[in-house]
mmCIF file of C-alpha atoms in Angstrom:
data_model
loop_
_atom_site.group_PDB
_atom_site.id
_atom_site.type_symbol
_atom_site.label_atom_id
_atom_site.label_comp_id
_atom_site.label_asym_id
_atom_site.label_seq_id
_atom_site.Cartn_x
_atom_site.Cartn_y
_atom_site.Cartn_z
ATOM 1 C CA UNK A 230 50.095 76.023 87.382
ATOM 2 C CA UNK A 231 52.144 79.110 86.300
ATOM 3 C CA UNK A 232 50.959 81.324 84.053
ATOM 4 C CA UNK A 233 53.653 82.772 81.513
ATOM 5 C CA UNK A 234 52.735 86.522 79.888
ATOM 6 C CA UNK A 235 55.811 86.324 77.495
ATOM 7 C CA UNK A 236 54.551 90.159 76.156
ATOM 8 C CA UNK A 237 54.946 91.286 79.499
ATOM 9 C CA UNK A 238 59.016 90.655 79.075
ATOM 10 C CA UNK A 239 59.229 92.958 75.977
ATOM 11 C CA UNK A 240 60.082 96.610 75.501
ATOM 12 C CA UNK A 241 56.761 98.465 74.481
ATOM 13 C CA UNK A 242 56.988 102.172 73.391
ATOM 14 C CA UNK A 243 53.694 102.896 72.055
ATOM 15 C CA UNK A 244 55.235 105.965 70.034
ATOM 16 C CA UNK A 245 57.815 103.504 68.407
ATOM 17 C CA UNK A 246 54.780 100.947 67.869
ATOM 18 C CA UNK A 247 52.428 103.450 66.303
ATOM 19 C CA UNK A 248 55.599 104.713 64.412
ATOM 20 C CA UNK A 249 56.432 101.425 62.968
ATOM 21 C CA UNK A 250 52.712 100.964 61.995
ATOM 22 C CA UNK A 251 52.193 103.953 60.370
ATOM 23 C CA UNK A 252 55.479 103.589 57.928
ATOM 24 C CA UNK A 253 55.280 99.875 57.489
ATOM 25 C CA UNK A 254 51.472 99.227 56.807
ATOM 26 C CA UNK A 255 50.380 103.004 56.440
ATOM 27 C CA UNK A 256 47.786 102.925 59.522
ATOM 28 C CA UNK A 257 46.433 106.115 60.565
ATOM 29 C CA UNK A 258 45.550 106.729 64.149
ATOM 30 C CA UNK A 259 42.053 106.916 65.283
ATOM 31 C CA UNK A 260 42.761 109.822 67.430
ATOM 32 C CA UNK A 261 41.778 107.427 70.860
ATOM 33 C CA UNK A 262 42.274 103.814 71.441
ATOM 34 C CA UNK A 263 39.050 101.708 70.467
ATOM 35 C CA UNK A 264 37.779 104.842 68.182
ATOM 36 C CA UNK A 265 37.930 102.610 65.003
ATOM 37 C CA UNK A 266 34.321 101.266 65.773
ATOM 38 C CA UNK A 267 31.964 104.094 65.659
ATOM 39 C CA UNK A 268 29.880 102.350 68.511
ATOM 40 C CA UNK A 269 32.751 102.293 71.049
ATOM 41 C CA UNK A 270 33.851 105.756 69.908
ATOM 42 C CA UNK A 271 30.511 106.636 70.890
ATOM 43 C CA UNK A 272 30.620 104.438 74.199
ATOM 44 C CA UNK A 273 33.890 105.347 75.332
ATOM 45 C CA UNK A 274 33.890 109.024 74.491
ATOM 46 C CA UNK A 275 30.303 110.063 74.792
ATOM 47 C CA UNK A 276 27.892 107.769 76.795
ATOM 48 C CA UNK A 277 30.973 106.419 79.655
ATOM 49 C CA UNK A 278 32.151 109.846 80.314
ATOM 50 C CA UNK A 279 28.790 111.812 80.574
ATOM 51 C CA UNK A 280 26.110 109.469 82.341
ATOM 52 C CA UNK A 281 28.469 107.618 84.947
ATOM 53 C CA UNK A 282 31.459 109.965 84.773
ATOM 54 C CA UNK A 283 33.641 107.362 83.917
ATOM 55 C CA UNK A 284 36.458 108.511 81.286
ATOM 56 C CA UNK A 285 38.457 105.602 79.822
ATOM 57 C CA UNK A 286 41.518 107.643 79.079
ATOM 58 C CA UNK A 287 42.364 108.177 82.447
ATOM 59 C CA UNK A 288 43.471 104.249 82.691
ATOM 60 C CA UNK A 289 45.088 104.295 79.184
ATOM 61 C CA UNK A 290 46.706 107.834 80.471
ATOM 62 C CA UNK A 291 48.030 106.056 83.236
ATOM 63 C CA UNK A 292 49.816 103.308 81.949
ATOM 64 C CA UNK A 293 51.570 105.838 79.707
ATOM 65 C CA UNK A 294 52.912 107.827 83.096
ATOM 66 C CA UNK A 295 53.867 104.935 85.040
ATOM 67 C CA UNK A 296 56.019 104.053 81.878
ATOM 68 C CA UNK A 297 57.545 107.507 81.568
ATOM 69 C CA UNK A 298 56.154 107.675 77.935
ATOM 70 C CA UNK A 299 53.925 110.807 79.611
ATOM 71 C CA UNK A 300 53.994 112.738 81.916
ATOM 72 C CA UNK A 301 51.235 113.586 84.452
ATOM 73 C CA UNK A 302 51.014 117.283 83.316
ATOM 74 C CA UNK A 303 50.711 115.970 79.388
ATOM 75 C CA UNK A 304 47.858 113.552 80.726
ATOM 76 C CA UNK A 305 45.690 116.425 82.494
ATOM 77 C CA UNK A 306 45.631 118.688 79.500
ATOM 78 C CA UNK A 307 44.266 115.644 77.346
ATOM 79 C CA UNK A 308 41.773 115.112 79.638
ATOM 80 C CA UNK A 309 41.039 118.608 79.973
ATOM 81 C CA UNK A 310 39.589 118.302 76.066
ATOM 82 C CA UNK A 311 36.493 116.424 75.188
ATOM 83 C CA UNK A 312 37.339 113.006 73.897
ATOM 84 C CA UNK A 313 35.954 113.673 70.468
ATOM 85 C CA UNK A 314 33.916 116.744 68.855
ATOM 86 C CA UNK A 315 30.124 117.565 69.409
ATOM 87 C CA UNK A 316 29.814 117.742 65.724
ATOM 88 C CA UNK A 317 30.855 113.612 65.395
ATOM 89 C CA UNK A 318 28.982 112.911 68.721
ATOM 90 C CA UNK A 319 25.603 114.013 66.936
ATOM 91 C CA UNK A 320 26.065 111.936 63.945
ATOM 92 C CA UNK A 321 27.455 108.851 65.839
ATOM 93 C CA UNK A 322 24.257 109.632 68.493
ATOM 94 C CA UNK A 323 21.881 109.238 65.374
ATOM 95 C CA UNK A 324 24.100 106.422 64.087
ATOM 96 C CA UNK A 325 23.907 104.327 67.315
ATOM 97 C CA UNK A 326 20.109 104.941 67.620
ATOM 98 C CA UNK A 327 19.144 104.085 64.236
ATOM 99 C CA UNK A 328 21.539 100.585 64.803
ATOM 100 C CA UNK A 329 19.359 100.273 68.163
ATOM 101 C CA UNK A 330 16.280 100.567 66.007
ATOM 102 C CA UNK A 331 15.369 103.526 68.339
ATOM 103 C CA UNK A 332 14.426 107.057 67.783
ATOM 104 C CA UNK A 333 17.887 109.458 68.762
ATOM 105 C CA UNK A 334 15.080 111.176 71.066
ATOM 106 C CA UNK A 335 14.619 107.772 72.581
ATOM 107 C CA UNK A 336 18.230 106.983 73.013
ATOM 108 C CA UNK A 337 18.555 110.423 74.655
ATOM 109 C CA UNK A 338 15.958 109.778 77.017
ATOM 110 C CA UNK A 339 17.981 106.448 78.238
ATOM 111 C CA UNK A 340 21.045 108.724 78.506
ATOM 112 C CA UNK A 341 19.082 111.220 80.895
ATOM 113 C CA UNK A 342 17.352 108.850 83.078
ATOM 114 C CA UNK A 343 18.145 108.568 86.879
ATOM 115 C CA UNK A 344 21.175 106.087 87.486
ATOM 116 C CA UNK A 345 20.159 102.718 89.050
ATOM 117 C CA UNK A 346 22.418 100.316 91.324
ATOM 118 C CA UNK A 347 22.138 96.915 92.523
ATOM 119 C CA UNK A 348 20.885 97.941 95.450
ATOM 120 C CA UNK A 349 17.966 99.808 94.161
ATOM 121 C CA UNK A 350 16.515 96.545 93.548
ATOM 122 C CA UNK A 351 15.719 93.281 95.506
ATOM 123 C CA UNK A 352 19.207 90.974 95.759
ATOM 124 C CA UNK A 353 20.871 88.723 98.340
ATOM 125 C CA UNK A 354 23.956 91.249 98.667
ATOM 126 C CA UNK A 355 23.266 91.078 102.752
ATOM 127 C CA UNK A 356 22.967 87.343 103.177
ATOM 128 C CA UNK A 357 25.623 86.920 101.040
ATOM 129 C CA UNK A 358 28.093 89.204 103.065
ATOM 130 C CA UNK A 359 26.668 87.434 106.338
ATOM 131 C CA UNK A 360 27.372 84.093 104.922
ATOM 132 C CA UNK A 361 31.078 85.419 103.789
ATOM 133 C CA UNK A 362 31.442 86.747 107.317
ATOM 134 C CA UNK A 363 30.638 83.703 108.926
ATOM 135 C CA UNK A 364 32.692 81.803 106.737
ATOM 136 C CA UNK A 365 35.960 83.919 107.671
ATOM 137 C CA UNK A 366 35.078 83.623 111.077
ATOM 138 C CA UNK A 367 34.602 80.091 111.735
ATOM 139 C CA UNK A 368 37.577 79.695 109.211
ATOM 140 C CA UNK A 369 36.178 77.030 106.996
ATOM 141 C CA UNK A 370 37.583 78.578 103.949
ATOM 142 C CA UNK A 371 40.122 80.702 102.010
ATOM 143 C CA UNK A 372 38.658 84.459 101.377
ATOM 144 C CA UNK A 373 38.986 85.584 97.851
ATOM 145 C CA UNK A 374 36.201 84.723 94.869
ATOM 146 C CA UNK A 375 32.627 84.832 96.334
ATOM 147 C CA UNK A 376 33.746 83.710 99.635
#
């Protein structure tokens, strides 16, 4: 089976696309990709960077760099600034907490909790890695996927 992705064969320039949307449909930029939702703005703009040190803007800006729509220096300048302002974060923090049915203090507690990883809990990771190694050594299956 061959998967065709026709959009991959079409030229795409973010600036041209956003200009067209603004001109033809009156679209207004949200400031960042996925900021049209208060939850995704909070999650991607605040929770991920401050709790897990993961800034989704790196991936988004990398695509623009690779397609020569932005320079690395321009991307680093954008990344040097927070995704959104502290007043909006405070409002969104209260909003998200209320939607979750908890207090802002409880949400803040979750945000500051110690991070946990899969190896902090009982699991079969070592056993599965051993089985994977045996299958590879015995040449019983192709690598990829679970085994």
